[in-house]
Structure formats: C-alpha cells, structure tokens
Amino acid sequence: MFRTPRPRFAHRLWLLLTLTLALLWAHSPFTPWAGSREPMWALYDGLFYARYVLLFWWAFEALRVLFRQVRREARRSRGLAEALLLALIAALALAGGRAYDSDAGLRLLLRASLSALDAEAAAHATDDDRRHRVGAFLIDSRRHPCDAAQPWLWLGRPFGAGTGINQALVRVEAGAPLTPYAEAFRFRHLHAGWWLAYQDAHEYLTGWHADQAAGTVPACRPGVVIARHGEGRGFIAEGRRKLATRPLSDGRR
C-alpha cells in the first residue's frame, strides 16, 4: 500500500507567512473597508483573535524546529532555512504592528506619503469630515482651528467610526503649530514642515466647554513642542485616564 505523503513542514511556514501578511493588510488603511464609518466590530474582533491564533501557530512551529534540531531529525541547513523563515515572519509582524505607533515607523510612513500629504494640504482650505486615505494614513477629518494655511489632518484607524487616536498631522510652513488650547496639545516635528499633534482629550473638552458656556473665542498661540514620541504618547494616555473620571459629553475636536 502507498502511504499518503505528509505535508512538508516548509509549506506550513509559507502559509503562515502569507496569513501574517494578509492580517497586516487587513489592519491597514489600504483595505476596501478602511474609509467606511460603519462600525465593524465583528470584523475587528475576528482579526483581533486571529492574531493570537497566528501567534500560537508561530510558537508551535518554532518549538518544532528547535525540537527537530535537538534530536537531529533534520539536516542543519534545512533547520537554518526554517529558522530564518520564522524570524522573517516575526520581524514582519513586529514591524507591521509598530509601524503606526513608533517614532521611526511614523517618520518612515510620512516620508513615503509626503507628496500625497503635501497635495492634500494644498488642495483644500476648508474643514472636511470625509474619511479617506492619504498616502499611508487614514484621515478621519480635516480642521483649520487657527489658520487656513495650517491644516490639521486627524488620524484614524480602520473598522468604522469612533476610532480616533488623538493624533493629527499638522502642516506648518515655519515655526510651531498654532492652537487655541495650548494646554491640551503637544507637538513634535516629523519631517518637511509636518508635525504630529498629541491631544489631551480631557484638557481639550474642559477648555471647549468653558468657552462655549462663556461665549468666548480662544486666541491662538504657539503650541508646546516636545522632543520624544513617548512623551506625546504618555500625554495622550494621561488625558484618557482623566476622561475616565468625567462623562464624555462632546466628542468634537
């Protein structure tokens, strides 16, 4: 009798690599659903748990490679090739997962999207709530709080509305960005006149509600400049922590 050949180990690794790339694409602004404002919690949850499935799969394959090498059940060259492929999968997953959260990733994405962002900044001078992709960034909305020549492109993520991340790309020809609520924002220069704004949502809403109640219009002034991306991330996290102690009565930026 003929035995049915078992699937080759390398085939499973190539499948794991393909699924990892597919998962990274599904979380990116390049998907057909990225621009939709319809909530997509079922899709988000499915992709969220798929990450753990692939993680456990990767761990199983890594342990299998190690076990086979320890027991010398495979040639050393084959074990090295499999280990390199597993390392490539891990590197892609880490790089893709951190691309929009790390300083290096943001700078790289901005440089790759610079022409598209400059064209977006030059083509429009009015506020806009049209969700769309510009380069490698998903833009939730466009605002001009102080100057028509200083557009704020508020960043979002796929899977529908309500995914704002309290960060905006701000185009400034010279100097630091202007803001009506300096205590609610921090700014960091990225490249070629583009700044990243970090928003403390609690401070922003506090100032906005106070001005609405008093009927005043705040004056714009240069914002606070910071040196590190981690400082800006901590600033956002602190604002979210403070928001947990008061109701979110208005979500407008």
Coordinates of N, CA and C in Angstrom, one line a residue:
M1 N 0.8 -1.2 0.0 CA 0.0 0.0 0.0 C 0.9 1.3 0.0
F2 N 0.4 2.3 -0.6 CA 1.1 3.5 -0.7 C 0.6 4.4 0.5
R3 N 1.6 5.0 1.2 CA 1.3 5.9 2.2 C 1.1 7.3 1.7
T4 N 0.1 8.0 2.2 CA -0.1 9.4 1.8 C 1.0 10.2 2.3
P5 N 1.6 11.0 1.5 CA 2.7 11.8 2.0 C 2.2 12.9 2.9
R6 N 2.9 13.1 4.0 CA 2.5 14.2 4.9 C 3.0 15.5 4.3
P7 N 2.2 16.6 4.6 CA 2.6 17.9 4.1 C 4.0 18.3 4.6
R8 N 4.7 18.9 3.7 CA 6.0 19.4 4.0 C 6.0 20.5 5.0
F9 N 6.9 20.5 5.9 CA 7.0 21.5 7.0 C 7.1 22.9 6.4
A10 N 7.9 23.0 5.4 CA 8.1 24.4 4.8 C 6.8 24.9 4.2
H11 N 5.9 24.1 3.7 CA 4.7 24.6 3.2 C 3.8 25.3 4.2
R12 N 3.9 24.7 5.5 CA 3.1 25.3 6.5 C 3.7 26.7 6.9
L13 N 5.0 26.8 6.8 CA 5.6 28.1 7.2 C 5.3 29.2 6.1
W14 N 5.3 28.7 4.8 CA 4.9 29.7 3.8 C 3.5 30.1 3.9
L15 N 2.6 29.2 4.4 CA 1.2 29.5 4.6 C 1.1 30.5 5.8
L16 N 1.9 30.3 6.8 CA 1.9 31.2 8.0 C 2.4 32.5 7.6
L17 N 3.4 32.6 6.7 CA 3.9 33.9 6.3 C 2.8 34.6 5.5
T18 N 2.1 33.9 4.6 CA 1.0 34.5 3.8 C -0.1 35.0 4.6
L19 N -0.5 34.3 5.6 CA -1.6 34.7 6.5 C -1.1 35.9 7.4
T20 N 0.1 35.9 7.8 CA 0.6 37.1 8.5 C 0.6 38.3 7.7
L21 N 1.0 38.3 6.5 CA 0.9 39.4 5.6 C -0.5 39.8 5.3
A22 N -1.4 38.9 5.2 CA -2.8 39.2 5.0 C -3.4 39.9 6.2
L23 N -3.0 39.4 7.4 CA -3.5 40.1 8.6 C -3.0 41.5 8.8
L24 N -1.8 41.7 8.4 CA -1.2 43.1 8.4 C -2.0 44.0 7.5
W25 N -2.2 43.5 6.3 CA -3.0 44.2 5.3 C -4.4 44.5 5.8
A26 N -5.0 43.6 6.5 CA -6.4 43.8 6.9 C -6.5 44.9 8.0
H27 N -5.4 45.1 8.7 CA -5.4 46.2 9.7 C -4.9 47.5 9.1
S28 N -4.6 47.6 7.9 CA -4.0 48.8 7.3 C -5.1 49.7 6.7
P29 N -4.7 50.9 6.3 CA -5.6 51.9 5.6 C -5.9 51.5 4.2
F30 N -5.2 50.4 3.7 CA -5.3 50.1 2.2 C -6.4 49.1 1.9
T31 N -7.2 48.8 2.9 CA -8.3 47.8 2.7 C -9.6 48.6 2.1
P32 N -10.5 47.8 1.4 CA -11.7 48.5 0.9 C -12.6 49.1 2.0
W33 N -12.5 48.5 3.2 CA -13.4 49.0 4.2 C -12.8 50.1 5.1
A34 N -11.6 50.5 4.9 CA -10.9 51.4 5.8 C -11.6 52.8 5.8
G35 N -12.1 53.2 4.7 CA -12.8 54.5 4.6 C -14.2 54.5 5.1
S36 N -14.8 53.4 5.5 CA -16.2 53.4 5.9 C -16.3 53.8 7.3
R37 N -17.4 54.5 7.6 CA -17.7 55.0 9.0 C -18.6 54.0 9.7
E38 N -19.0 52.9 9.0 CA -19.9 52.0 9.7 C -19.1 51.1 10.7
P39 N -19.6 51.0 11.9 CA -18.9 50.2 12.9 C -18.7 48.7 12.4
M40 N -17.5 48.2 12.6 CA -17.2 46.8 12.1 C -16.6 46.0 13.2
W41 N -17.4 45.9 14.3 CA -16.8 45.3 15.5 C -16.6 43.8 15.3
A42 N -17.5 43.1 14.5 CA -17.4 41.7 14.2 C -16.1 41.4 13.5
L43 N -15.8 42.3 12.5 CA -14.6 42.1 11.7 C -13.3 42.4 12.6
Y44 N -13.4 43.5 13.4 CA -12.3 43.8 14.3 C -12.1 42.7 15.3
D45 N -13.1 42.1 15.9 CA -12.9 41.1 16.9 C -12.3 39.8 16.2
G46 N -12.8 39.5 15.0 CA -12.3 38.3 14.3 C -10.8 38.5 14.0
L47 N -10.4 39.7 13.5 CA -9.0 39.9 13.3 C -8.2 39.9 14.6
F48 N -8.8 40.5 15.6 CA -8.1 40.5 16.9 C -7.7 39.1 17.4
Y49 N -8.7 38.2 17.4 CA -8.4 36.9 17.8 C -7.5 36.1 16.8
A50 N -7.6 36.5 15.6 CA -6.7 35.8 14.6 C -5.3 36.0 14.9
R51 N -5.0 37.2 15.4 CA -3.6 37.5 15.8 C -3.0 36.4 16.8
Y52 N -3.9 36.0 17.8 CA -3.4 35.1 18.8 C -3.3 33.7 18.2
V53 N -4.2 33.4 17.2 CA -4.1 32.1 16.5 C -2.8 32.0 15.8
L54 N -2.4 33.0 15.1 CA -1.2 33.0 14.3 C 0.0 33.0 15.3
L55 N -0.1 33.7 16.4 CA 1.0 33.7 17.4 C 1.2 32.3 18.0
F56 N 0.2 31.6 18.4 CA 0.4 30.3 18.9 C 0.9 29.3 17.8
W57 N 0.4 29.5 16.6 CA 0.9 28.7 15.5 C 2.4 28.9 15.3
W58 N 2.8 30.2 15.3 CA 4.2 30.5 15.2 C 5.1 29.9 16.3
A59 N 4.6 30.0 17.5 CA 5.3 29.4 18.7 C 5.4 27.9 18.5
F60 N 4.3 27.2 18.0 CA 4.4 25.8 17.8 C 5.4 25.4 16.8
E61 N 5.4 26.1 15.7 CA 6.4 25.8 14.6 C 7.8 26.1 15.1
A62 N 8.0 27.2 15.9 CA 9.4 27.5 16.4 C 9.8 26.3 17.3
L63 N 9.0 25.9 18.2 CA 9.3 24.8 19.1 C 9.6 23.5 18.3
R64 N 8.9 23.3 17.2 CA 9.1 22.1 16.4 C 10.4 22.2 15.7
V65 N 10.8 23.3 15.2 CA 12.1 23.5 14.6 C 13.2 23.2 15.6
L66 N 13.1 23.7 16.8 CA 14.1 23.5 17.9 C 14.1 22.0 18.2
F67 N 13.0 21.4 18.4 CA 12.9 20.0 18.8 C 13.6 19.1 17.8
R68 N 13.3 19.4 16.5 CA 13.9 18.6 15.4 C 15.4 18.7 15.3
Q69 N 15.9 19.9 15.6 CA 17.3 20.2 15.6 C 18.0 19.5 16.8
V70 N 17.4 19.6 18.0 CA 18.0 18.9 19.1 C 18.0 17.4 18.9
R71 N 17.0 16.8 18.3 CA 17.0 15.4 18.1 C 17.7 15.0 16.8
R72 N 18.2 16.0 16.1 CA 18.9 15.8 14.8 C 18.0 15.0 13.8
E73 N 16.7 15.4 13.7 CA 15.8 14.7 12.8 C 15.8 15.4 11.5
A74 N 16.5 16.5 11.3 CA 16.5 17.2 10.0 C 17.9 17.7 9.8
R75 N 18.3 17.9 8.5 CA 19.6 18.5 8.2 C 19.7 19.9 8.8
R76 N 20.9 20.2 9.2 CA 21.2 21.5 9.8 C 20.8 22.7 8.8
S77 N 21.1 22.5 7.5 CA 20.8 23.5 6.6 C 19.3 23.8 6.5
R78 N 18.5 22.7 6.5 CA 17.1 22.8 6.5 C 16.6 23.5 7.7
G79 N 17.1 23.1 8.9 CA 16.7 23.8 10.1 C 17.0 25.3 10.1
L80 N 18.2 25.7 9.5 CA 18.6 27.1 9.4 C 17.6 27.8 8.5
A81 N 17.2 27.2 7.4 CA 16.3 27.9 6.5 C 14.9 28.1 7.2
E82 N 14.5 27.1 7.9 CA 13.2 27.2 8.6 C 13.2 28.2 9.7
A83 N 14.4 28.3 10.4 CA 14.5 29.3 11.5 C 14.5 30.7 10.9
L84 N 15.2 30.9 9.8 CA 15.2 32.2 9.1 C 13.9 32.6 8.7
L85 N 13.1 31.7 8.2 CA 11.7 32.0 7.7 C 10.9 32.4 8.9
L86 N 11.0 31.7 10.0 CA 10.3 32.0 11.2 C 10.7 33.4 11.7
A87 N 12.0 33.7 11.7 CA 12.5 35.0 12.1 C 11.9 36.1 11.2
L88 N 11.8 35.8 9.9 CA 11.2 36.8 9.0 C 9.8 37.1 9.3
I89 N 9.0 36.0 9.6 CA 7.6 36.2 10.0 C 7.5 37.1 11.2
A90 N 8.3 36.8 12.2 CA 8.3 37.5 13.5 C 8.6 39.0 13.2
A91 N 9.7 39.2 12.4 CA 10.1 40.6 12.1 C 9.0 41.4 11.4
L92 N 8.3 40.8 10.5 CA 7.2 41.4 9.7 C 6.1 41.7 10.7
A93 N 5.7 40.8 11.5 CA 4.6 41.0 12.5 C 4.9 42.2 13.4
L94 N 6.2 42.2 13.9 CA 6.5 43.3 14.9 C 6.6 44.6 14.2
A95 N 7.2 44.6 13.0 CA 7.3 45.9 12.3 C 6.0 46.4 11.8
G96 N 5.1 45.5 11.3 CA 3.8 46.0 10.9 C 2.9 46.4 12.1
G97 N 3.1 45.7 13.2 CA 2.3 46.1 14.4 C 2.7 47.4 15.0
R98 N 4.0 47.8 14.9 CA 4.5 49.0 15.5 C 4.7 50.2 14.5
A99 N 4.3 50.0 13.2 CA 4.6 51.0 12.2 C 3.9 52.3 12.6
Y100 N 2.7 52.3 13.0 CA 1.9 53.5 13.3 C 2.0 53.9 14.8
D101 N 2.8 53.2 15.6 CA 2.9 53.5 17.0 C 4.3 54.0 17.4
S102 N 5.3 53.7 16.6 CA 6.6 54.1 16.9 C 7.1 55.3 16.1
D103 N 8.0 56.0 16.7 CA 8.6 57.2 16.1 C 9.2 56.9 14.7
A104 N 10.0 55.9 14.7 CA 10.7 55.5 13.4 C 9.7 55.1 12.4
G105 N 8.6 54.4 12.8 CA 7.6 54.0 11.8 C 6.8 55.1 11.3
L106 N 6.5 56.1 12.1 CA 5.7 57.3 11.7 C 6.6 58.1 10.7
R107 N 7.8 58.3 11.0 CA 8.7 59.1 10.2 C 8.8 58.4 8.8
L108 N 9.0 57.1 8.8 CA 9.1 56.4 7.5 C 7.9 56.5 6.7
L109 N 6.7 56.3 7.3 CA 5.4 56.4 6.6 C 5.2 57.8 6.1
L110 N 5.6 58.8 6.9 CA 5.4 60.2 6.4 C 6.3 60.5 5.2
R111 N 7.5 60.0 5.3 CA 8.4 60.3 4.1 C 7.8 59.6 2.9
A112 N 7.3 58.4 3.0 CA 6.7 57.7 1.9 C 5.4 58.3 1.4
S113 N 4.7 59.1 2.3 CA 3.5 59.7 1.9 C 3.6 61.2 1.7
L114 N 4.8 61.7 1.7 CA 5.0 63.2 1.7 C 4.3 63.9 0.5
S115 N 4.5 63.3 -0.7 CA 3.9 64.0 -1.9 C 2.3 64.0 -1.8
A116 N 1.8 62.9 -1.3 CA 0.3 62.8 -1.2 C -0.2 63.8 -0.1
L117 N 0.5 63.9 1.1 CA 0.2 64.8 2.1 C 0.3 66.2 1.7
D118 N 1.4 66.6 1.0 CA 1.5 68.0 0.5 C 0.4 68.3 -0.4
A119 N 0.0 67.4 -1.3 CA -1.0 67.7 -2.2 C -2.4 67.9 -1.5
E120 N -2.6 67.1 -0.5 CA -3.8 67.2 0.3 C -3.8 68.6 1.0
A121 N -2.7 69.0 1.6 CA -2.6 70.2 2.3 C -2.9 71.4 1.3
A122 N -2.4 71.3 0.1 CA -2.5 72.4 -0.8 C -3.9 72.5 -1.6
A123 N -4.5 71.3 -1.6 CA -5.8 71.3 -2.4 C -7.0 71.8 -1.7
H124 N -7.0 71.8 -0.4 CA -8.2 72.1 0.4 C -7.9 73.1 1.5
A125 N -8.8 74.0 1.7 CA -8.7 75.0 2.7 C -9.9 75.1 3.6
T126 N -10.8 74.1 3.6 CA -12.0 74.1 4.4 C -12.0 72.8 5.2
D127 N -12.8 72.9 6.3 CA -13.0 71.7 7.1 C -13.7 70.6 6.4
D128 N -13.4 69.4 6.7 CA -13.9 68.3 5.9 C -14.0 67.1 6.9
D129 N -15.2 66.4 6.8 CA -15.4 65.2 7.6 C -15.4 63.9 6.8
R130 N -14.9 64.0 5.5 CA -14.8 62.9 4.6 C -13.7 62.0 5.0
R131 N -14.0 60.8 5.4 CA -12.9 59.8 5.8 C -12.3 59.3 4.5
H132 N -10.9 59.4 4.5 CA -10.3 58.9 3.3 C -8.8 58.6 3.6
R133 N -8.2 58.0 2.7 CA -6.7 57.6 2.8 C -5.9 58.6 2.1
V134 N -4.8 59.1 2.7 CA -3.8 60.0 2.1 C -2.5 59.3 2.3
G135 N -1.9 58.8 1.2 CA -0.7 58.1 1.4 C -0.9 56.8 2.2
A136 N -0.1 56.7 3.3 CA -0.3 55.5 4.2 C -1.1 55.8 5.4
F137 N -1.8 57.0 5.4 CA -2.5 57.4 6.6 C -4.0 57.5 6.3
L138 N -4.8 57.1 7.3 CA -6.2 57.2 7.2 C -6.6 58.5 7.9
I139 N -7.3 59.4 7.2 CA -7.7 60.7 7.7 C -9.1 60.7 8.1
D140 N -9.4 60.9 9.4 CA -10.8 60.9 9.9 C -11.4 62.2 9.5
S141 N -10.7 63.3 9.7 CA -11.3 64.6 9.5 C -10.2 65.7 9.3
R142 N -10.6 66.8 8.7 CA -9.7 67.9 8.5 C -10.2 69.2 9.1
R143 N -9.3 69.8 9.9 CA -9.7 71.1 10.6 C -8.7 72.1 10.4
H144 N -9.1 73.4 10.5 CA -8.3 74.6 10.5 C -8.6 75.5 11.7
P145 N -8.1 75.1 12.9 CA -8.5 75.8 14.1 C -8.0 77.2 14.2
C146 N -6.9 77.5 13.5 CA -6.3 78.8 13.6 C -6.0 79.5 12.3
D147 N -5.6 78.7 11.3 CA -5.1 79.3 10.1 C -5.4 78.4 8.9
A148 N -6.0 79.0 7.8 CA -6.3 78.1 6.7 C -5.0 77.5 6.1
A149 N -3.9 78.1 6.4 CA -2.6 77.6 5.8 C -2.0 76.5 6.8
Q150 N -2.7 76.2 7.9 CA -2.2 75.2 8.8 C -3.3 74.1 9.0
P151 N -3.4 73.2 8.0 CA -4.4 72.2 8.2 C -4.0 71.1 9.2
W152 N -5.1 70.7 9.9 CA -4.9 69.6 10.9 C -5.6 68.4 10.3
L153 N -4.8 67.3 10.0 CA -5.4 66.1 9.5 C -5.5 65.1 10.6
W154 N -6.7 64.9 11.1 CA -6.8 64.0 12.3 C -6.8 62.5 11.8
L155 N -6.0 61.8 12.5 CA -5.7 60.4 12.1 C -6.7 59.4 12.7
G156 N -7.0 58.4 11.9 CA -7.9 57.4 12.4 C -7.4 56.0 12.1
R157 N -8.2 55.0 12.4 CA -7.8 53.6 12.0 C -9.1 53.0 11.4
P158 N -8.8 51.8 10.7 CA -10.0 51.2 10.1 C -11.0 50.7 11.1
F159 N -12.1 50.1 10.5 CA -13.1 49.4 11.3 C -14.2 50.4 11.7
G160 N -14.5 51.5 11.0 CA -15.6 52.3 11.3 C -15.3 53.5 12.1
A161 N -16.4 54.2 12.5 CA -16.3 55.5 13.2 C -15.9 55.2 14.7
G162 N -15.5 56.2 15.4 CA -15.1 56.1 16.8 C -13.7 55.5 17.0
T163 N -12.8 55.6 16.0 CA -11.5 55.0 16.1 C -10.4 56.1 16.1
G164 N -10.8 57.3 16.4 CA -9.8 58.4 16.5 C -8.7 58.0 17.5
I165 N -7.5 58.5 17.3 CA -6.4 58.1 18.2 C -5.8 59.3 18.8
N166 N -6.5 60.5 18.8 CA -6.0 61.7 19.5 C -4.6 62.2 18.9
Q167 N -4.4 61.9 17.6 CA -3.2 62.4 17.0 C -3.6 63.0 15.6
A168 N -2.9 64.1 15.3 CA -3.2 64.7 14.0 C -1.9 65.1 13.3
L169 N -1.8 65.1 12.0 CA -0.7 65.6 11.3 C -1.0 67.1 11.0
V170 N -0.1 68.0 11.3 CA -0.3 69.4 11.1 C 0.8 70.0 10.2
R171 N 0.4 70.7 9.1 CA 1.3 71.3 8.2 C 1.6 72.7 8.5
V172 N 2.8 73.1 8.8 CA 3.2 74.4 9.1 C 4.4 74.8 8.3
E173 N 4.3 76.0 7.7 CA 5.4 76.5 6.9 C 6.6 76.9 7.7
A174 N 6.4 77.5 8.8 CA 7.5 78.0 9.7 C 7.1 78.0 11.1
G175 N 7.9 77.7 12.0 CA 7.6 77.8 13.4 C 6.8 76.6 13.9
A176 N 6.3 76.7 15.2 CA 5.5 75.6 15.7 C 4.0 75.9 15.4
P177 N 3.2 74.8 15.4 CA 1.8 75.0 15.1 C 1.1 75.9 16.1
L178 N 0.1 76.6 15.6 CA -0.8 77.4 16.4 C -2.0 76.6 16.9
T179 N -2.4 76.8 18.1 CA -3.6 76.1 18.7 C -4.3 77.0 19.6
P180 N -5.7 76.9 19.7 CA -6.4 77.7 20.6 C -6.4 77.1 22.0
Y181 N -5.9 75.9 22.2 CA -5.8 75.3 23.5 C -4.4 74.7 23.7
A182 N -3.5 75.6 24.0 CA -2.1 75.1 24.1 C -1.9 74.1 25.2
E183 N -2.7 74.2 26.3 CA -2.5 73.2 27.4 C -3.1 71.8 27.0
A184 N -3.8 71.7 25.9 CA -4.4 70.5 25.5 C -3.6 69.7 24.4
F185 N -2.5 70.3 24.0 CA -1.8 69.7 22.9 C -0.3 69.8 23.1
R186 N 0.4 68.8 22.5 CA 1.8 68.8 22.4 C 2.2 68.5 21.0
F187 N 3.3 69.0 20.5 CA 3.7 68.9 19.1 C 5.1 68.4 19.0
R188 N 5.3 67.6 18.0 CA 6.6 67.1 17.6 C 6.8 67.2 16.1
H189 N 7.9 67.8 15.7 CA 8.2 67.9 14.3 C 8.7 66.6 13.8
L190 N 8.1 66.1 12.6 CA 8.5 64.9 12.0 C 9.4 65.1 10.8
H191 N 8.9 65.8 9.8 CA 9.7 66.0 8.6 C 9.1 67.0 7.6
A192 N 9.9 67.9 7.0 CA 9.5 68.7 5.9 C 8.2 69.6 6.3
G193 N 8.2 70.2 7.5 CA 7.1 71.0 7.8 C 5.9 70.3 8.4
W194 N 5.9 69.0 8.5 CA 4.8 68.2 9.1 C 5.1 67.9 10.5
W195 N 4.1 68.2 11.4 CA 4.2 68.0 12.8 C 3.2 67.0 13.2
L196 N 3.5 66.3 14.3 CA 2.5 65.4 14.9 C 1.9 66.0 16.1
A197 N 0.6 66.2 16.2 CA -0.1 66.8 17.4 C -0.6 65.6 18.2
Y198 N -0.4 65.8 19.5 CA -0.9 64.8 20.5 C -1.9 65.6 21.4
Q199 N -3.1 65.0 21.5 CA -4.2 65.7 22.2 C -4.5 65.0 23.5
D200 N -4.6 65.9 24.6 CA -5.1 65.5 25.8 C -6.6 65.8 25.8
A201 N -7.4 64.8 25.6 CA -8.8 65.0 25.3 C -9.5 65.6 26.5
H202 N -9.1 65.3 27.7 CA -9.7 65.9 28.9 C -9.5 67.4 28.9
E203 N -8.3 67.9 28.7 CA -8.0 69.3 28.7 C -8.7 70.0 27.6
Y204 N -8.7 69.3 26.4 CA -9.4 70.0 25.3 C -10.9 70.2 25.6
L205 N -11.6 69.2 26.1 CA -13.0 69.3 26.3 C -13.3 70.3 27.5
T206 N -12.4 70.3 28.4 CA -12.6 71.3 29.5 C -12.5 72.7 29.0
G207 N -11.5 73.0 28.1 CA -11.4 74.3 27.6 C -12.6 74.6 26.6
W208 N -12.9 73.6 25.8 CA -14.0 73.8 24.8 C -15.3 74.1 25.5
H209 N -15.7 73.4 26.5 CA -17.0 73.6 27.2 C -17.0 74.9 27.9
A210 N -15.8 75.3 28.5 CA -15.7 76.6 29.2 C -15.9 77.8 28.2
D211 N -15.4 77.7 27.0 CA -15.6 78.7 26.0 C -17.0 78.8 25.5
Q212 N -17.6 77.6 25.3 CA -19.0 77.5 24.9 C -19.9 78.2 25.9
A213 N -19.7 77.9 27.2 CA -20.5 78.4 28.3 C -20.3 79.9 28.4
A214 N -19.1 80.4 28.2 CA -18.9 81.9 28.3 C -19.1 82.6 27.0
G215 N -19.3 81.9 25.9 CA -19.4 82.6 24.6 C -18.2 83.2 24.1
T216 N -17.0 82.7 24.4 CA -15.8 83.3 24.0 C -15.1 82.5 23.0
V217 N -14.2 83.2 22.2 CA -13.4 82.5 21.2 C -12.0 82.6 21.6
P218 N -11.3 81.4 21.9 CA -9.9 81.5 22.4 C -9.0 82.0 21.4
A219 N -7.9 82.7 21.8 CA -6.9 83.2 20.9 C -5.9 82.0 20.6
C220 N -5.4 82.0 19.4 CA -4.4 81.0 19.0 C -3.0 81.5 19.4
R221 N -2.2 80.5 19.8 CA -0.9 80.8 20.2 C 0.0 79.6 19.9
P222 N 1.3 79.7 19.8 CA 2.2 78.6 19.5 C 2.0 77.5 20.6
G223 N 2.0 76.2 20.1 CA 1.9 75.1 21.0 C 3.2 74.7 21.7
V224 N 3.1 73.8 22.6 CA 4.2 73.3 23.3 C 4.9 72.2 22.5
V225 N 6.2 72.4 22.3 CA 7.0 71.4 21.5 C 7.7 70.4 22.4
I226 N 7.6 69.1 22.0 CA 8.3 68.1 22.8 C 9.3 67.4 21.9
A227 N 10.2 66.7 22.6 CA 11.3 66.1 21.9 C 11.2 64.6 21.6
R228 N 10.3 63.9 22.3 CA 10.2 62.5 22.2 C 8.8 62.0 21.9
H229 N 8.6 61.0 21.1 CA 7.3 60.4 20.8 C 6.7 59.8 22.0
G230 N 7.5 59.2 22.8 CA 7.0 58.5 24.0 C 6.4 59.5 25.0
E231 N 6.9 60.8 25.0 CA 6.3 61.8 25.8 C 4.9 62.2 25.3
G232 N 4.8 62.2 24.0 CA 3.5 62.5 23.5 C 2.5 61.4 23.7
R233 N 2.9 60.2 23.6 CA 2.0 59.0 23.9 C 1.6 59.1 25.3
G234 N 2.5 59.4 26.2 CA 2.1 59.5 27.6 C 1.1 60.6 27.9
F235 N 1.3 61.7 27.2 CA 0.4 62.9 27.3 C -1.1 62.4 26.9
I236 N -1.2 61.7 25.8 CA -2.5 61.2 25.4 C -3.1 60.2 26.4
A237 N -2.2 59.3 26.9 CA -2.7 58.3 27.9 C -3.2 59.0 29.2
E238 N -2.5 60.1 29.6 CA -2.9 60.8 30.8 C -4.3 61.5 30.5
G239 N -4.5 62.0 29.4 CA -5.8 62.6 29.0 C -6.9 61.6 29.1
R240 N -6.7 60.4 28.6 CA -7.7 59.3 28.6 C -8.0 58.9 30.0
R241 N -6.9 58.8 30.8 CA -7.1 58.4 32.2 C -8.0 59.4 32.9
K242 N -7.8 60.7 32.7 CA -8.6 61.8 33.3 C -10.0 61.7 32.8
L243 N -10.2 61.4 31.5 CA -11.5 61.3 31.0 C -12.4 60.3 31.6
A244 N -11.7 59.2 32.2 CA -12.5 58.2 32.8 C -13.2 58.7 34.1
T245 N -12.8 59.9 34.6 CA -13.4 60.4 35.8 C -14.5 61.4 35.5
R246 N -14.8 61.6 34.2 CA -15.8 62.6 33.9 C -16.5 62.1 32.6
P247 N -17.8 62.4 32.4 CA -18.5 61.9 31.2 C -18.0 62.6 30.0
L248 N -18.0 61.9 28.9 CA -17.6 62.5 27.6 C -18.8 63.1 26.9
S249 N -19.1 64.3 27.2 CA -20.3 65.0 26.8 C -20.2 65.5 25.4
D250 N -19.0 65.6 24.8 CA -18.9 66.1 23.5 C -17.6 65.6 22.9
G251 N -17.7 65.0 21.7 CA -16.5 64.3 21.1 C -15.9 65.1 20.0
R252 N -16.4 66.4 19.8 CA -15.8 67.1 18.7 C -14.4 67.6 19.0
R253 N -13.6 67.7 17.9 CA -12.3 68.1 18.1 C -12.2 69.6 17.7

